[in-house]
Each structure stands twice: as structure tokens, then as C-alpha cells.
């Protein structure tokens, strides 16, 4: 069983005995001043330790464990037990300018088998280096002997400014073992180390969207890529209304079209949705795509650089559904793929036929420990009633991390332009946050069999209020909540023990703080015990 997450642990700079500080500084300098391999200079490598210790340098007693927040591996750091103030740890180095500050996040566990002793601690250090040596460092205690054992704690902090003379900084994940304390095991997982200087990671997400065009599709706002020459391909992308548009039936049209040259198209969801089920529904003959065309339905996060040396650990948090012949019309047309695609076990390819005007759905159920991929004939709510065409569950080392990968949909040119203009219709996009037991807007289950049933909101879309009906076949503890599309609770409408009967509740478009929320898609859920049902509603202003 995996350890569950617990409350946030707020790190602090800990007052250590002078001998401990001297020992820590001496050990760090002696260990880290040796010649070292080349490091990722633009983004933290292998931050969830899914590739073992790859990308990390280490000293002392270290390894990996299967008790993880994300994926199937985390870092183990064990007190080296040399008899004094002893340190073990992992580290990575980044380029750094004077005055630059760094934001650090991650998870730490004080193991229950070998917990921290009274004077020992788990520490995360930021070291400031000139061209040849360490000048200074700051130390943050992220777990002590009072930290609960056997549960991951989240930590985050921002470093102070890099001092004069700094050319590099190092992130060190370590354990400091005090004399007389038994060796302890500390686990680290899902670590980030981002500069706060502009352009930040948030700002880097939109460099490919200079045109500023935004479209409304499936109840979400999407930015349109281009105009300009970008990856994948690379291709020249157009954001023209004649190249990418939403029709009167709320269907998205992507094209490869000739506009003073061949232009590809792409749209990207403005919000990062996180873990959940991503369902892409297409319409028509995808098997008629030109062999040079690729339809991509995927999640992706822009990084601050593109370097072949870093691609082995999936720095861009990418997982794809791709429909293409890849310039070989004899091969299967559909693939599910974790990036990097050429890592063993990361690609699952299958063939599929399509009919005129046929509706087909492809889904990625993304969690911390797997991505469950499916394809079926029919819309997003017909999976249960339509035989699956194909399934594949990925549990390998390249599961995307929940930083800020967003949904992307594109139609682009591979290995040259197509012979003719191409067009693909996306009839729907549906997102179900992790934890929902049903599909929003799915046909209701049989009210004769259910303890409770949730009715459609009316009106829907609405402004300014809507009424939600629900029924209880027996007495029950009831909770009705409103969530945004990222799964964040907006408002609790009902939380009560109620007798059997028919009920209604009204939502006025406000959150729990009585503030009006923005226009958009919201989910409302009914929970009774272990049973939950959810539906979707749209607030228009």
C-alpha cells in the first residue's frame, strides 16, 4: 500500500549545533567540489526518481524505494552512521545569476521503519557557487523527529537572492544524522526547482501563441497557436479563422491548409486540469488522413529549453493519442504513447477503421501511478454501452507529473506536406476530475436501483440562478457540492441528514465566500455514503 499524503509541512531554517554546521559544510565541500558530470542547466532532471538515481549526483548512503507519491519510485536517503554529524544526499546543479531566487517544492517522508532521531533532520539545501567553489548555502529542515512517520509531507519554500559572484546553484536533498542517533531513512519524491526570474515557467507556456486568438470549445477557453514556425514537425502554424474554427454545433475544426505555404493548426487549453479522465471525441474518416498528416490529442508542458540530453526522462510531461500513418500507409494508424516514445514499453499501436460521420472517443485516465488508455465507438458517455476497440494501461517510468501540462490538440505535417489540404473534426472534449465515479452529463442510473439520484440542472446554461433536483429512496447523509473544471470545490449547497423524498436546491453562481464566480463550465455532485453522481452545468454572463 502506498503512503497517503498528509498536511503541508512548512519548512524553516533550523538552528543546528555549530559542530553540525561545520561538519555539513565540510562534507558538502569535500564531496561536491570533485569533478562532476554535466548537469541539466535549464530544468530539474528526473524529479520523481522514476529512472532511479539517473540525473542526480549523490553522496553517502542513498538508493530508491517503491513507496512513492508519483509513479513507482522515490529517493531514499539514509544516515551514513560514521559516528559524527554525518550527511547523505542527492543533488543537481543549475546555472544561476547574481540575485536570482529559486522556488523549491517536493514531498518528504519520515519513514516509520527507521525514523529520525531527536537531533537528526531531513534538510533541503540551496548552495551558491562561483566558478570553482561553494561560497555559501542556506539549509531548510523539511522533517524532524516530530514529523509524523509513514506519510508524505509536502514542502515548499523560496530561496534568498544568489550572492555576488554566483554562477551556479545546487539543490541538495539530504539527511543530517546526529551522533548517537540510529541511521534513519528519509524519502524524497516529486521535486521541483524553478527560478522565479522572468521568464518564469508560467510565462514560458505561451511563447508559441503570439497572435492572441482565443476560441470557446466544449465549454473551455483555448488559445490558438501561431502564427509562426514551431514544433512539432517543426511546422508553420496558422491561427487564422479559416484554418481553425468552431462551428454552430460546437465542433472544433483543425486543418492543414495552404495559406501562402502549408500551415498546421493547434489549440491549447488555458487551464491545466491535473489528474483525471481526458476524453477526446472525433467525427469522420480519420483513416483517410494523408500519410504526412498527424492528429495529436495530448497533454504537454513547455519547458525552458529543448535538449536531446534531457528527453530520456520526459521533461515536458507529455502523453499522447496520435492518429497517423507516419509516412507509411501500411502500418496501424492509432497509437497511445508515453514520451519519450522510443523508450521500451512506451508505445502501444493498433489499427482501427472509421466510417463517414462516425463518432469515436479516445481517453486517457491520468493518475499518479498509471495512465489508462481506451478507444471506443461512440460519444464520451457511451463507453459503458459500446464495446471497447482497444485498451492499454501504462505504468512505466514516464507518467506525466502534475505540474502544469495542458491539453493540446493539433494537426501537423510530418516528413513533408500532405498532397491535399486536410481537415479533422473534434466533436467534443470531456474532462472528469480524479475521484468522480461517473461521467458528468451521463445518462442517469436507474432510480429504482439507486439510493439517490441527481437530476439535470434547470435551466442549463443559466444566468443568474439554476435549480438542481435530487431524490432519496431512503434516509441518507447528503452532500451536494459545486466544483470548477479543475476539480476545486466552489460551493457546498447541501450538507445534511435528510429523510427519503424529492428535493431541490438553487445555486446563485456564488462561491462559499458569497462572491460571484466567472462564466464557464461547473460540475455539481451528489454524494451519499460511498455513492457519488456528477453532472455538468454552464454559467453564462
Short mmCIF file of C-alpha atoms in Angstrom, two decimals:
data_model
loop_
_atom_site.label_atom_id
_atom_site.label_comp_id
_atom_site.label_asym_id
_atom_site.label_seq_id
_atom_site.Cartn_x
_atom_site.Cartn_y
_atom_site.Cartn_z
CA UNK A 1 0.00 0.00 0.00
CA UNK A 2 1.31 3.42 -0.91
CA UNK A 3 1.69 6.00 1.82
CA UNK A 4 -1.05 8.60 1.78
CA UNK A 5 -0.39 12.32 1.58
CA UNK A 6 -0.84 14.36 4.71
CA UNK A 7 -0.87 18.03 5.64
CA UNK A 8 1.59 20.59 4.28
CA UNK A 9 4.82 20.79 6.31
CA UNK A 10 6.15 24.35 6.43
CA UNK A 11 9.95 24.23 6.29
CA UNK A 12 12.16 26.51 8.32
CA UNK A 13 15.83 27.30 8.58
CA UNK A 14 16.81 25.14 11.51
CA UNK A 15 19.29 26.14 14.22
CA UNK A 16 21.89 23.39 14.18
CA UNK A 17 24.76 22.88 16.63
CA UNK A 18 27.96 24.58 15.47
CA UNK A 19 29.73 21.24 15.04
CA UNK A 20 26.88 20.04 12.85
CA UNK A 21 27.10 23.12 10.65
CA UNK A 22 30.86 22.80 10.30
CA UNK A 23 30.58 19.10 9.50
CA UNK A 24 27.79 19.68 6.99
CA UNK A 25 29.79 22.43 5.25
CA UNK A 26 32.99 20.35 5.22
CA UNK A 27 31.30 17.20 3.92
CA UNK A 28 29.46 19.14 1.25
CA UNK A 29 32.58 20.92 0.02
CA UNK A 30 34.72 17.76 0.06
CA UNK A 31 32.08 15.71 -1.69
CA UNK A 32 30.76 18.20 -4.22
CA UNK A 33 33.92 20.06 -5.21
CA UNK A 34 35.19 16.98 -7.05
CA UNK A 35 34.94 16.93 -10.88
CA UNK A 36 31.32 16.23 -11.77
CA UNK A 37 29.39 15.19 -14.89
CA UNK A 38 27.43 17.67 -16.97
CA UNK A 39 24.08 18.66 -15.43
CA UNK A 40 20.80 19.89 -16.82
CA UNK A 41 21.14 23.66 -16.83
CA UNK A 42 17.55 24.55 -17.63
CA UNK A 43 15.20 22.18 -15.80
CA UNK A 44 15.44 19.64 -12.99
CA UNK A 45 16.24 16.16 -14.36
CA UNK A 46 14.29 13.06 -13.26
CA UNK A 47 12.46 14.92 -10.47
CA UNK A 48 10.36 11.93 -9.36
CA UNK A 49 13.24 9.43 -9.41
CA UNK A 50 11.33 7.16 -11.81
CA UNK A 51 14.65 6.48 -13.57
CA UNK A 52 16.42 5.51 -10.36
CA UNK A 53 19.19 7.94 -9.49
CA UNK A 54 19.71 8.95 -13.13
CA UNK A 55 20.28 12.68 -13.50
CA UNK A 56 21.20 13.07 -9.83
CA UNK A 57 24.63 13.10 -8.20
CA UNK A 58 24.82 11.56 -4.76
CA UNK A 59 26.96 11.07 -1.68
CA UNK A 60 26.70 8.88 1.41
CA UNK A 61 24.08 6.14 1.74
CA UNK A 62 21.34 6.58 -0.90
CA UNK A 63 19.01 4.50 -3.06
CA UNK A 64 15.38 4.31 -4.19
CA UNK A 65 12.15 2.92 -2.73
CA UNK A 66 8.78 1.91 -4.18
CA UNK A 67 6.83 3.99 -1.65
CA UNK A 68 6.12 6.96 -3.89
CA UNK A 69 3.87 9.99 -4.28
CA UNK A 70 4.15 9.74 -8.06
CA UNK A 71 4.92 6.72 -10.22
CA UNK A 72 6.63 3.71 -8.67
CA UNK A 73 9.88 5.11 -7.27
CA UNK A 74 11.14 7.71 -4.83
CA UNK A 75 14.57 8.61 -3.46
CA UNK A 76 15.83 7.02 -0.26
CA UNK A 77 18.43 8.90 1.78
CA UNK A 78 19.84 7.07 4.81
CA UNK A 79 22.05 8.39 7.59
CA UNK A 80 25.59 7.13 6.87
CA UNK A 81 26.33 6.45 10.58
CA UNK A 82 30.04 7.26 10.63
CA UNK A 83 29.89 8.26 14.30
CA UNK A 84 29.71 12.04 13.96
CA UNK A 85 27.48 14.60 12.31
CA UNK A 86 27.06 12.71 9.06
CA UNK A 87 25.26 13.57 5.81
CA UNK A 88 23.88 11.62 2.84
CA UNK A 89 22.10 13.14 -0.11
CA UNK A 90 21.24 13.71 -3.75
CA UNK A 91 21.97 16.90 -5.68
CA UNK A 92 21.69 18.70 -9.02
CA UNK A 93 23.22 21.93 -10.34
CA UNK A 94 21.71 24.79 -12.36
CA UNK A 95 23.16 27.93 -13.92
CA UNK A 96 22.36 30.93 -11.73
CA UNK A 97 22.73 34.70 -11.92
CA UNK A 98 23.51 37.05 -9.05
CA UNK A 99 20.27 37.99 -7.26
CA UNK A 100 18.30 35.08 -8.74
CA UNK A 101 15.89 33.27 -6.41
CA UNK A 102 14.59 29.71 -6.67
CA UNK A 103 11.30 28.13 -5.70
CA UNK A 104 11.54 24.60 -4.34
CA UNK A 105 8.66 22.16 -3.89
CA UNK A 106 8.51 18.47 -3.12
CA UNK A 107 7.45 15.68 -0.80
CA UNK A 108 9.34 14.14 2.09
CA UNK A 109 8.58 11.12 4.29
CA UNK A 110 9.99 10.34 7.71
CA UNK A 111 9.97 6.56 7.38
CA UNK A 112 8.20 4.52 10.03
CA UNK A 113 10.80 1.72 9.94
CA UNK A 114 13.81 3.97 10.60
CA UNK A 115 12.55 7.41 11.72
CA UNK A 116 14.57 10.49 12.51
CA UNK A 117 16.28 10.63 15.89
CA UNK A 118 15.95 13.53 18.35
CA UNK A 119 18.74 15.64 16.83
CA UNK A 120 18.65 14.45 13.21
CA UNK A 121 16.70 16.07 10.39
CA UNK A 122 15.84 15.92 6.71
CA UNK A 123 17.32 19.01 5.08
CA UNK A 124 16.99 20.66 1.69
CA UNK A 125 19.92 22.96 0.93
CA UNK A 126 20.50 25.63 -1.69
CA UNK A 127 24.20 26.14 -2.37
CA UNK A 128 25.67 29.19 -4.12
CA UNK A 129 28.76 28.50 -6.25
CA UNK A 130 31.26 30.65 -8.11
CA UNK A 131 33.32 29.18 -10.95
CA UNK A 132 35.36 26.95 -8.68
CA UNK A 133 33.93 26.57 -5.19
CA UNK A 134 30.90 26.91 -2.94
CA UNK A 135 30.59 30.39 -1.44
CA UNK A 136 27.62 29.90 0.91
CA UNK A 137 24.43 27.94 1.38
CA UNK A 138 21.06 28.02 3.10
CA UNK A 139 19.58 24.99 4.87
CA UNK A 140 15.87 24.19 5.33
CA UNK A 141 14.69 21.46 7.70
CA UNK A 142 11.75 19.75 5.98
CA UNK A 143 11.33 16.93 8.53
CA UNK A 144 12.43 16.35 12.14
CA UNK A 145 11.84 13.70 14.79
CA UNK A 146 8.44 15.30 15.49
CA UNK A 147 7.27 14.87 11.87
CA UNK A 148 4.64 12.09 11.53
CA UNK A 149 6.11 8.86 10.19
CA UNK A 150 4.96 6.80 7.22
CA UNK A 151 3.21 9.71 5.49
CA UNK A 152 4.46 12.04 2.78
CA UNK A 153 4.51 15.71 3.75
CA UNK A 154 4.51 18.47 1.14
CA UNK A 155 7.15 21.19 1.47
CA UNK A 156 7.81 24.41 -0.41
CA UNK A 157 9.99 27.48 0.05
CA UNK A 158 11.71 30.20 -1.93
CA UNK A 159 15.42 30.79 -1.57
CA UNK A 160 17.06 34.08 -0.78
CA UNK A 161 18.83 36.01 -3.60
CA UNK A 162 22.01 34.48 -5.01
CA UNK A 163 25.00 36.40 -3.60
CA UNK A 164 27.58 38.35 -5.57
CA UNK A 165 29.86 36.09 -7.60
CA UNK A 166 27.30 33.30 -8.09
CA UNK A 167 27.42 31.43 -11.42
CA UNK A 168 25.63 28.23 -10.34
CA UNK A 169 23.37 26.92 -7.61
CA UNK A 170 22.81 23.40 -6.34
CA UNK A 171 19.75 21.77 -4.86
CA UNK A 172 20.66 19.17 -2.22
CA UNK A 173 18.14 16.67 -0.77
CA UNK A 174 19.78 15.23 2.32
CA UNK A 175 19.55 13.75 5.79
CA UNK A 176 21.69 15.07 8.64
CA UNK A 177 22.42 12.31 11.18
CA UNK A 178 23.44 13.36 14.67
CA UNK A 179 26.00 11.46 16.78
CA UNK A 180 24.27 8.74 18.76
CA UNK A 181 21.13 8.67 16.59
CA UNK A 182 20.45 5.41 14.81
CA UNK A 183 20.62 5.54 10.96
CA UNK A 184 17.34 6.88 9.60
CA UNK A 185 15.59 6.56 6.24
CA UNK A 186 14.13 9.65 4.56
CA UNK A 187 12.21 9.50 1.26
CA UNK A 188 12.00 12.37 -1.26
CA UNK A 189 9.71 12.50 -4.29
CA UNK A 190 8.27 14.79 -7.00
CA UNK A 191 10.70 17.66 -6.53
CA UNK A 192 10.73 20.92 -8.50
CA UNK A 193 13.44 23.60 -8.59
CA UNK A 194 12.36 26.62 -10.64
CA UNK A 195 13.83 30.08 -10.96
CA UNK A 196 11.49 32.92 -10.04
CA UNK A 197 13.19 35.26 -12.55
CA UNK A 198 11.31 36.20 -15.71
CA UNK A 199 10.51 34.39 -17.90
CA UNK A 200 9.06 32.05 -15.27
CA UNK A 201 7.74 28.56 -16.02
CA UNK A 202 4.23 30.01 -16.17
CA UNK A 203 5.29 32.65 -18.68
CA UNK A 204 7.08 30.11 -20.86
CA UNK A 205 3.85 28.22 -21.54
CA UNK A 206 2.62 30.78 -24.08
CA UNK A 207 5.64 31.66 -26.23
CA UNK A 208 4.09 29.86 -29.24
CA UNK A 209 0.87 31.89 -29.17
CA UNK A 210 1.80 35.43 -30.28
CA UNK A 211 -1.44 36.04 -32.22
CA UNK A 212 -3.53 36.18 -29.05
CA UNK A 213 -6.54 34.40 -30.55
CA UNK A 214 -8.77 32.50 -28.07
CA UNK A 215 -11.72 30.27 -29.01
CA UNK A 216 -14.52 28.73 -26.95
CA UNK A 217 -14.93 24.98 -27.45
CA UNK A 218 -16.68 22.38 -25.26
CA UNK A 219 -17.18 24.98 -22.51
CA UNK A 220 -13.45 25.81 -22.23
CA UNK A 221 -11.20 28.60 -23.47
CA UNK A 222 -8.46 27.51 -25.89
CA UNK A 223 -5.54 29.54 -27.21
CA UNK A 224 -4.73 29.13 -30.90
CA UNK A 225 -1.08 28.51 -31.78
CA UNK A 226 0.82 30.85 -34.08
CA UNK A 227 1.27 32.49 -36.37
CA UNK A 228 4.84 31.25 -36.64
CA UNK A 229 7.21 28.35 -37.10
CA UNK A 230 7.16 25.97 -34.12
CA UNK A 231 7.27 22.30 -33.14
CA UNK A 232 6.10 19.68 -33.72
CA UNK A 233 7.46 18.98 -37.12
CA UNK A 234 8.58 21.71 -36.94
CA UNK A 235 5.71 23.27 -38.86
CA UNK A 236 4.44 26.69 -39.76
CA UNK A 237 1.26 27.24 -37.71
CA UNK A 238 -1.69 29.45 -38.61
CA UNK A 239 -4.19 30.96 -36.17
CA UNK A 240 -6.46 32.22 -38.98
CA UNK A 241 -10.21 31.73 -38.63
CA UNK A 242 -10.20 29.93 -41.98
CA UNK A 243 -7.65 27.42 -40.62
CA UNK A 244 -9.09 26.59 -37.18
CA UNK A 245 -12.66 27.31 -36.06
CA UNK A 246 -15.65 26.12 -34.01
CA UNK A 247 -18.88 25.57 -35.94
CA UNK A 248 -22.50 26.18 -34.93
CA UNK A 249 -22.72 22.66 -33.45
CA UNK A 250 -19.76 23.37 -31.12
CA UNK A 251 -17.40 21.16 -33.11
CA UNK A 252 -13.73 22.07 -33.45
CA UNK A 253 -12.17 22.01 -36.93
CA UNK A 254 -8.40 21.62 -37.28
CA UNK A 255 -6.73 21.80 -40.67
CA UNK A 256 -3.51 21.59 -42.61
CA UNK A 257 -4.15 24.18 -45.25
CA UNK A 258 -2.27 26.13 -47.89
CA UNK A 259 -2.10 29.84 -46.99
CA UNK A 260 0.97 31.21 -48.77
CA UNK A 261 2.60 27.94 -47.78
CA UNK A 262 1.45 24.86 -45.87
CA UNK A 263 0.12 25.70 -42.38
CA UNK A 264 -0.60 23.38 -39.46
CA UNK A 265 -3.00 24.16 -36.60
CA UNK A 266 -3.10 23.64 -32.84
CA UNK A 267 -5.22 24.71 -29.87
CA UNK A 268 -4.25 24.56 -26.20
CA UNK A 269 -6.47 24.63 -23.13
CA UNK A 270 -5.84 27.72 -20.99
CA UNK A 271 -6.23 25.78 -17.72
CA UNK A 272 -4.03 22.92 -16.50
CA UNK A 273 -6.62 20.39 -15.30
CA UNK A 274 -4.45 17.87 -13.40
CA UNK A 275 -5.22 14.23 -12.75
CA UNK A 276 -8.42 12.90 -14.26
CA UNK A 277 -10.01 11.36 -17.34
CA UNK A 278 -9.40 13.20 -20.63
CA UNK A 279 -11.86 12.15 -23.38
CA UNK A 280 -11.36 13.30 -26.98
CA UNK A 281 -14.25 12.60 -29.37
CA UNK A 282 -13.71 12.74 -33.13
CA UNK A 283 -16.04 12.63 -36.11
CA UNK A 284 -15.46 11.10 -39.53
CA UNK A 285 -12.88 9.19 -41.55
CA UNK A 286 -9.60 9.57 -39.71
CA UNK A 287 -8.28 6.66 -41.77
CA UNK A 288 -8.36 8.97 -44.82
CA UNK A 289 -5.68 11.25 -43.36
CA UNK A 290 -2.76 11.87 -45.69
CA UNK A 291 0.31 9.81 -44.75
CA UNK A 292 2.15 13.08 -43.96
CA UNK A 293 -0.52 14.30 -41.50
CA UNK A 294 -0.57 13.71 -37.74
CA UNK A 295 -3.54 14.31 -35.45
CA UNK A 296 -2.29 14.75 -31.89
CA UNK A 297 -4.53 14.68 -28.81
CA UNK A 298 -2.30 15.04 -25.77
CA UNK A 299 -1.10 16.72 -22.60
CA UNK A 300 2.14 18.72 -22.71
CA UNK A 301 4.09 21.26 -20.66
CA UNK A 302 6.53 23.70 -22.24
CA UNK A 303 9.99 23.69 -20.72
CA UNK A 304 12.69 26.37 -20.77
CA UNK A 305 14.86 24.51 -23.28
CA UNK A 306 14.91 21.69 -25.80
CA UNK A 307 17.90 19.42 -25.49
CA UNK A 308 18.26 15.82 -26.61
CA UNK A 309 20.26 15.06 -23.45
CA UNK A 310 17.20 15.67 -21.29
CA UNK A 311 14.47 13.87 -23.25
CA UNK A 312 15.08 10.45 -21.64
CA UNK A 313 13.05 11.41 -18.56
CA UNK A 314 10.10 13.24 -20.24
CA UNK A 315 10.76 16.83 -19.11
CA UNK A 316 7.65 18.03 -20.96
CA UNK A 317 5.13 15.82 -19.13
CA UNK A 318 3.78 14.53 -22.43
CA UNK A 319 1.34 11.67 -23.07
CA UNK A 320 -0.33 11.31 -26.47
CA UNK A 321 -3.07 9.86 -28.56
CA UNK A 322 -1.73 10.10 -32.11
CA UNK A 323 -3.54 9.20 -35.33
CA UNK A 324 -1.16 8.98 -38.27
CA UNK A 325 0.40 6.66 -40.83
CA UNK A 326 3.77 8.39 -40.21
CA UNK A 327 4.52 8.33 -43.94
CA UNK A 328 3.96 4.56 -44.07
CA UNK A 329 0.37 3.79 -45.17
CA UNK A 330 0.80 0.07 -44.50
CA UNK A 331 1.10 0.44 -40.73
CA UNK A 332 -1.53 0.78 -38.00
CA UNK A 333 -3.00 4.25 -37.69
CA UNK A 334 -3.53 4.84 -33.93
CA UNK A 335 -1.06 4.90 -31.07
CA UNK A 336 -1.05 5.65 -27.36
CA UNK A 337 2.39 6.84 -26.31
CA UNK A 338 4.25 8.00 -23.23
CA UNK A 339 7.20 10.21 -24.10
CA UNK A 340 9.96 9.50 -24.87
CA UNK A 341 8.29 7.29 -27.46
CA UNK A 342 11.41 5.23 -28.20
CA UNK A 343 11.89 4.04 -24.61
CA UNK A 344 10.98 0.35 -24.35
CA UNK A 345 7.30 -0.22 -23.49
CA UNK A 346 6.23 3.41 -24.01
CA UNK A 347 4.34 2.96 -27.29
CA UNK A 348 1.19 0.94 -27.97
CA UNK A 349 -0.01 0.90 -31.58
CA UNK A 350 -3.22 -0.52 -33.04
CA UNK A 351 -5.30 -0.36 -36.21
CA UNK A 352 -8.83 0.98 -36.44
CA UNK A 353 -11.42 1.55 -39.14
CA UNK A 354 -13.71 4.57 -39.37
CA UNK A 355 -16.96 5.32 -41.17
CA UNK A 356 -18.37 8.52 -42.64
CA UNK A 357 -19.64 10.83 -39.88
CA UNK A 358 -18.76 8.17 -37.27
CA UNK A 359 -18.26 9.33 -33.68
CA UNK A 360 -15.25 7.77 -31.91
CA UNK A 361 -13.77 8.55 -28.47
CA UNK A 362 -10.21 8.23 -27.21
CA UNK A 363 -9.50 8.57 -23.48
CA UNK A 364 -6.51 8.98 -21.15
CA UNK A 365 -7.25 8.37 -17.47
CA UNK A 366 -4.22 10.02 -15.87
CA UNK A 367 -3.39 9.30 -12.22
CA UNK A 368 -0.22 9.48 -10.12
CA UNK A 369 0.61 5.85 -10.83
CA UNK A 370 -0.82 4.99 -14.27
CA UNK A 371 -2.42 6.22 -17.49
CA UNK A 372 -5.35 4.04 -18.59
CA UNK A 373 -5.89 4.45 -22.35
CA UNK A 374 -9.10 3.45 -24.15
CA UNK A 375 -10.79 3.80 -27.52
CA UNK A 376 -14.46 3.10 -28.28
CA UNK A 377 -17.06 3.84 -30.92
CA UNK A 378 -19.47 6.48 -29.70
CA UNK A 379 -19.53 9.64 -27.66
CA UNK A 380 -17.96 10.39 -24.28
CA UNK A 381 -20.93 8.94 -22.37
CA UNK A 382 -21.23 5.71 -24.36
CA UNK A 383 -18.16 3.85 -23.14
CA UNK A 384 -20.18 1.51 -20.94
CA UNK A 385 -22.63 0.60 -23.71
CA UNK A 386 -20.18 0.38 -26.63
CA UNK A 387 -17.56 -2.38 -26.89
CA UNK A 388 -14.05 -1.06 -26.43
CA UNK A 389 -11.96 -1.07 -29.57
CA UNK A 390 -8.70 -1.04 -27.65
CA UNK A 391 -7.30 -0.57 -24.14
CA UNK A 392 -3.81 -0.15 -22.74
CA UNK A 393 -2.72 0.78 -19.22
CA UNK A 394 0.68 2.41 -18.86
CA UNK A 395 2.54 2.02 -15.55
CA UNK A 396 6.06 2.71 -16.77
CA UNK A 397 8.55 5.33 -15.58
CA UNK A 398 7.29 8.22 -17.76
CA UNK A 399 3.88 9.01 -16.27
CA UNK A 400 3.42 12.80 -16.58
CA UNK A 401 3.85 14.76 -13.36
CA UNK A 402 1.10 17.12 -12.11
CA UNK A 403 2.98 20.37 -12.62
CA UNK A 404 1.20 22.25 -15.42
CA UNK A 405 0.75 20.07 -18.51
CA UNK A 406 -2.23 21.29 -20.55
CA UNK A 407 -4.43 19.68 -23.17
CA UNK A 408 -3.23 20.24 -26.73
CA UNK A 409 -4.94 19.22 -29.98
CA UNK A 410 -3.11 19.65 -33.26
CA UNK A 411 -3.00 18.63 -36.90
CA UNK A 412 0.53 18.91 -38.23
CA UNK A 413 2.86 17.91 -41.04
CA UNK A 414 5.28 15.00 -40.68
CA UNK A 415 8.18 14.49 -43.08
CA UNK A 416 6.82 16.93 -45.65
CA UNK A 417 3.46 18.47 -46.57
CA UNK A 418 0.35 16.45 -47.50
CA UNK A 419 -0.75 16.03 -51.10
CA UNK A 420 -4.02 17.83 -50.38
CA UNK A 421 -5.46 20.04 -47.65
CA UNK A 422 -6.53 18.12 -44.53
CA UNK A 423 -9.37 18.66 -42.05
CA UNK A 424 -10.30 16.88 -38.81
CA UNK A 425 -13.44 17.44 -36.74
CA UNK A 426 -13.30 17.15 -32.92
CA UNK A 427 -16.92 16.83 -31.83
CA UNK A 428 -16.30 17.00 -28.07
CA UNK A 429 -13.75 17.24 -25.29
CA UNK A 430 -14.72 15.98 -21.84
CA UNK A 431 -12.75 16.12 -18.60
CA UNK A 432 -13.69 14.22 -15.44
CA UNK A 433 -11.60 15.17 -12.39
CA UNK A 434 -9.94 12.34 -10.50
CA UNK A 435 -12.25 10.92 -7.85
CA UNK A 436 -15.54 11.18 -9.74
CA UNK A 437 -17.32 7.84 -10.00
CA UNK A 438 -19.41 8.77 -13.05
CA UNK A 439 -19.30 10.88 -16.19
CA UNK A 440 -20.81 14.37 -15.89
CA UNK A 441 -23.93 14.62 -18.05
CA UNK A 442 -24.03 10.84 -18.50
CA UNK A 443 -27.48 9.26 -18.63
CA UNK A 444 -28.78 8.77 -15.08
CA UNK A 445 -28.59 5.36 -13.49
CA UNK A 446 -31.82 3.54 -12.76
CA UNK A 447 -33.55 5.49 -9.97
CA UNK A 448 -35.23 2.28 -8.81
CA UNK A 449 -31.82 0.78 -8.04
CA UNK A 450 -30.03 3.81 -6.59
CA UNK A 451 -30.10 5.14 -3.03
CA UNK A 452 -30.07 8.65 -4.51
CA UNK A 453 -30.35 10.22 -7.95
CA UNK A 454 -29.26 13.60 -9.27
CA UNK A 455 -31.43 15.44 -11.83
CA UNK A 456 -30.31 17.84 -14.58
CA UNK A 457 -29.94 21.47 -13.55
CA UNK A 458 -32.59 23.74 -14.98
CA UNK A 459 -32.10 25.99 -16.76
CA UNK A 460 -28.76 24.93 -18.19
CA UNK A 461 -26.97 27.05 -19.40
CA UNK A 462 -28.15 29.60 -16.83
CA UNK A 463 -27.85 33.17 -15.63
CA UNK A 464 -28.08 34.11 -12.82
CA UNK A 465 -29.51 31.05 -10.99
CA UNK A 466 -30.23 27.38 -11.66
CA UNK A 467 -32.20 24.75 -9.75
CA UNK A 468 -30.80 21.28 -9.02
CA UNK A 469 -33.20 18.47 -8.19
CA UNK A 470 -32.36 15.21 -6.45
CA UNK A 471 -34.19 12.24 -4.96
CA UNK A 472 -33.52 9.93 -2.00
CA UNK A 473 -35.06 6.44 -1.86
CA UNK A 474 -34.11 6.15 1.81
CA UNK A 475 -32.84 8.31 4.65
CA UNK A 476 -29.25 9.37 3.97
CA UNK A 477 -26.46 11.81 4.75
CA UNK A 478 -26.34 14.04 1.68
CA UNK A 479 -23.70 16.39 0.32
CA UNK A 480 -24.13 18.47 -2.84
CA UNK A 481 -21.13 20.49 -3.99
CA UNK A 482 -20.19 22.62 -6.97
CA UNK A 483 -16.71 22.25 -8.49
CA UNK A 484 -14.83 24.05 -11.22
CA UNK A 485 -13.36 22.09 -14.13
CA UNK A 486 -10.02 21.71 -12.33
CA UNK A 487 -11.76 19.83 -9.52
CA UNK A 488 -11.63 22.65 -6.95
CA UNK A 489 -14.68 22.93 -4.73
CA UNK A 490 -16.52 26.22 -5.30
CA UNK A 491 -19.62 25.94 -3.14
CA UNK A 492 -21.32 23.48 -0.80
CA UNK A 493 -25.07 23.63 -1.42
CA UNK A 494 -26.26 20.83 0.85
CA UNK A 495 -24.67 19.01 3.76
CA UNK A 496 -27.36 17.40 5.87
CA UNK A 497 -29.04 14.20 7.03
CA UNK A 498 -32.33 14.00 5.12
CA UNK A 499 -35.31 11.65 5.01
CA UNK A 500 -36.32 9.92 1.80
CA UNK A 501 -38.05 12.18 -0.72
CA UNK A 502 -37.71 14.62 -3.60
CA UNK A 503 -35.65 17.80 -3.11
CA UNK A 504 -34.43 20.90 -4.93
CA UNK A 505 -31.64 23.36 -4.24
CA UNK A 506 -30.77 26.60 -6.05
CA UNK A 507 -27.31 27.84 -6.95
CA UNK A 508 -26.92 31.57 -7.45
CA UNK A 509 -23.47 31.49 -9.10
CA UNK A 510 -21.62 32.42 -5.90
CA UNK A 511 -18.81 30.62 -4.08
CA UNK A 512 -18.64 29.84 -0.36
CA UNK A 513 -17.40 33.40 0.27
CA UNK A 514 -20.56 34.79 -1.39
CA UNK A 515 -18.51 36.07 -4.35
CA UNK A 516 -19.81 35.68 -7.89
CA UNK A 517 -17.77 33.17 -9.91
CA UNK A 518 -16.70 33.57 -13.53
CA UNK A 519 -18.60 32.30 -16.53
CA UNK A 520 -17.74 28.74 -17.53
CA UNK A 521 -18.37 25.05 -17.02
CA UNK A 522 -19.02 23.76 -13.49
CA UNK A 523 -19.66 20.30 -12.11
CA UNK A 524 -22.22 19.58 -9.42
CA UNK A 525 -22.11 16.36 -7.44
CA UNK A 526 -24.37 14.41 -5.14
CA UNK A 527 -22.72 12.18 -2.54
CA UNK A 528 -24.46 9.75 -0.20
CA UNK A 529 -22.07 7.47 1.65
CA UNK A 530 -19.83 5.75 -0.88
CA UNK A 531 -22.07 6.65 -3.85
CA UNK A 532 -21.45 9.74 -5.97
CA UNK A 533 -23.00 11.14 -9.12
CA UNK A 534 -21.92 14.23 -11.05
CA UNK A 535 -23.32 16.39 -13.83
CA UNK A 536 -22.24 19.45 -15.75
CA UNK A 537 -23.75 22.93 -15.97
CA UNK A 538 -22.74 26.13 -17.75
CA UNK A 539 -22.89 29.62 -16.23
CA UNK A 540 -23.24 32.36 -18.84
CA UNK A 541 -22.91 36.09 -18.17
#
